[in-house]
C-alpha positions as semicolon CSV with decimal commas, in nm:
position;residue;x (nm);y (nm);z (nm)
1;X;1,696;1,245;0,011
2;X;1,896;0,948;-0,102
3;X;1,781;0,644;0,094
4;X;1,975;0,427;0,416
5;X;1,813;0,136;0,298
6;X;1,521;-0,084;0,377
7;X;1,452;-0,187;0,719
8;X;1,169;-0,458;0,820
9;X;0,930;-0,414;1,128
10;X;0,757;-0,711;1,237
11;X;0,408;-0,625;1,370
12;X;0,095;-0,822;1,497
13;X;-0,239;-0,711;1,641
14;X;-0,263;-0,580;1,931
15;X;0,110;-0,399;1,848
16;X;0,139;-0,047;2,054
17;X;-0,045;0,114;1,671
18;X;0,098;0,515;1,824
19;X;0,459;0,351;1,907
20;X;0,465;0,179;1,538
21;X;0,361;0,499;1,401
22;X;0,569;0,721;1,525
23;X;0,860;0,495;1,487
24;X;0,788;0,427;1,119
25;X;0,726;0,773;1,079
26;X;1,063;0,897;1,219
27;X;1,278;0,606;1,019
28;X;1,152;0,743;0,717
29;X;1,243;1,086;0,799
30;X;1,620;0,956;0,847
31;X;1,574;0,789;0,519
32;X;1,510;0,476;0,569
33;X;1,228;0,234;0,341
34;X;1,045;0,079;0,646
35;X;0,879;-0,264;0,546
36;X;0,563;-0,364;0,751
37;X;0,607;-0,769;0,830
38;X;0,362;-1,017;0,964
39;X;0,297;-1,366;0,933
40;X;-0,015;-1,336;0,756
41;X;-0,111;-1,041;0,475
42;X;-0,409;-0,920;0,682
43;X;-0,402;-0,558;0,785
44;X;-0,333;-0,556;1,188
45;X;-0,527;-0,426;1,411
46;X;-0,320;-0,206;1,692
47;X;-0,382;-0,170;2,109
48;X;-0,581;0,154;1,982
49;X;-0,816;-0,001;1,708
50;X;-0,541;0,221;1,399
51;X;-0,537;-0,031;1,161
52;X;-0,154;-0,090;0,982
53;X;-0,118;-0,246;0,665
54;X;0,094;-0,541;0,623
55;X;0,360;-0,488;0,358
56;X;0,555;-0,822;0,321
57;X;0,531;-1,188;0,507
58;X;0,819;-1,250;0,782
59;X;0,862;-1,569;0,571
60;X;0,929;-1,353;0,249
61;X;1,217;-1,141;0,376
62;X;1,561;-1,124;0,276
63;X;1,786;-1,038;0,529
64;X;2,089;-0,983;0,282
65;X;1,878;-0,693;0,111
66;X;1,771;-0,502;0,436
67;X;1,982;-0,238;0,659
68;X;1,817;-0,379;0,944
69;X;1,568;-0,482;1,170
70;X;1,321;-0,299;1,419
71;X;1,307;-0,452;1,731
72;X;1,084;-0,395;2,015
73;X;1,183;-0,552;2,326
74;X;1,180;-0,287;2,608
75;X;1,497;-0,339;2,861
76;X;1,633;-0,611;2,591
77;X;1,735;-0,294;2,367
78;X;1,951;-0,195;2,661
79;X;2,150;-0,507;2,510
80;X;2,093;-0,409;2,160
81;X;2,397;-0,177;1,941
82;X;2,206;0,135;1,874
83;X;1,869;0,190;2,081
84;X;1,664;0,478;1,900
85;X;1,374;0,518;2,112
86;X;1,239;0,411;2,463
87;X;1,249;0,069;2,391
88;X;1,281;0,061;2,037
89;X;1,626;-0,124;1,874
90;X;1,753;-0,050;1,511
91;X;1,992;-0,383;1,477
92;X;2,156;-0,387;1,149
93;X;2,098;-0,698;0,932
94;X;2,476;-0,781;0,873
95;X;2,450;-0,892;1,232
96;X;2,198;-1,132;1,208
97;X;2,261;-1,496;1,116
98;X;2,024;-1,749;0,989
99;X;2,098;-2,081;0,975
100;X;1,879;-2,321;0,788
């Protein structure tokens, strides 16, 4: 399967570990490169004690090489352009502006 791109998920302990899973899990079955974020490179811990590696900084990413961002904001995703799952908000990167 060819892939939709890379898309960054910014996690910290104490994240909802079966939500991240099962979101990760079904973003790479669409075919999508799902990127782990934090602030520091220390595994996190989740709600449930499942420990998730950390794959790249937040400070590290480049938003001009991702398809988006996974957001997890509960009734903020209502706001959101394409809610996936209860909750859980795919917003595409060429939406997002940083200004420096």
């Amino acid at each position: 399967m060819l892939s939709r791109g890379k898309v960054l998920f910014p996690i910290a302990d104490g994240v909802e570990d079966l939500e991240y899973w099962v979101t990760r899990m079904r973003l790479e079955e669409e075919g999508y490169q799902v990127l782990s974020a934090s602030l520091t490179r220390d595994d996190v811990v989740g709600k449930n004690g499942l420990v998730i590696p950390v794959e790249t900084l937040l400070t590290e990413a480049d938003s001009r090489a991702l398809a988006g961002l996974v957001l997890r904001f509960g009734l903020m995703s209502l706001l959101l352009p394409k809610v996936i799952w209860f909750g859980v908000a795919l917003l595409p990167t060429s939406r997002i502006s940083v200004e420096s």
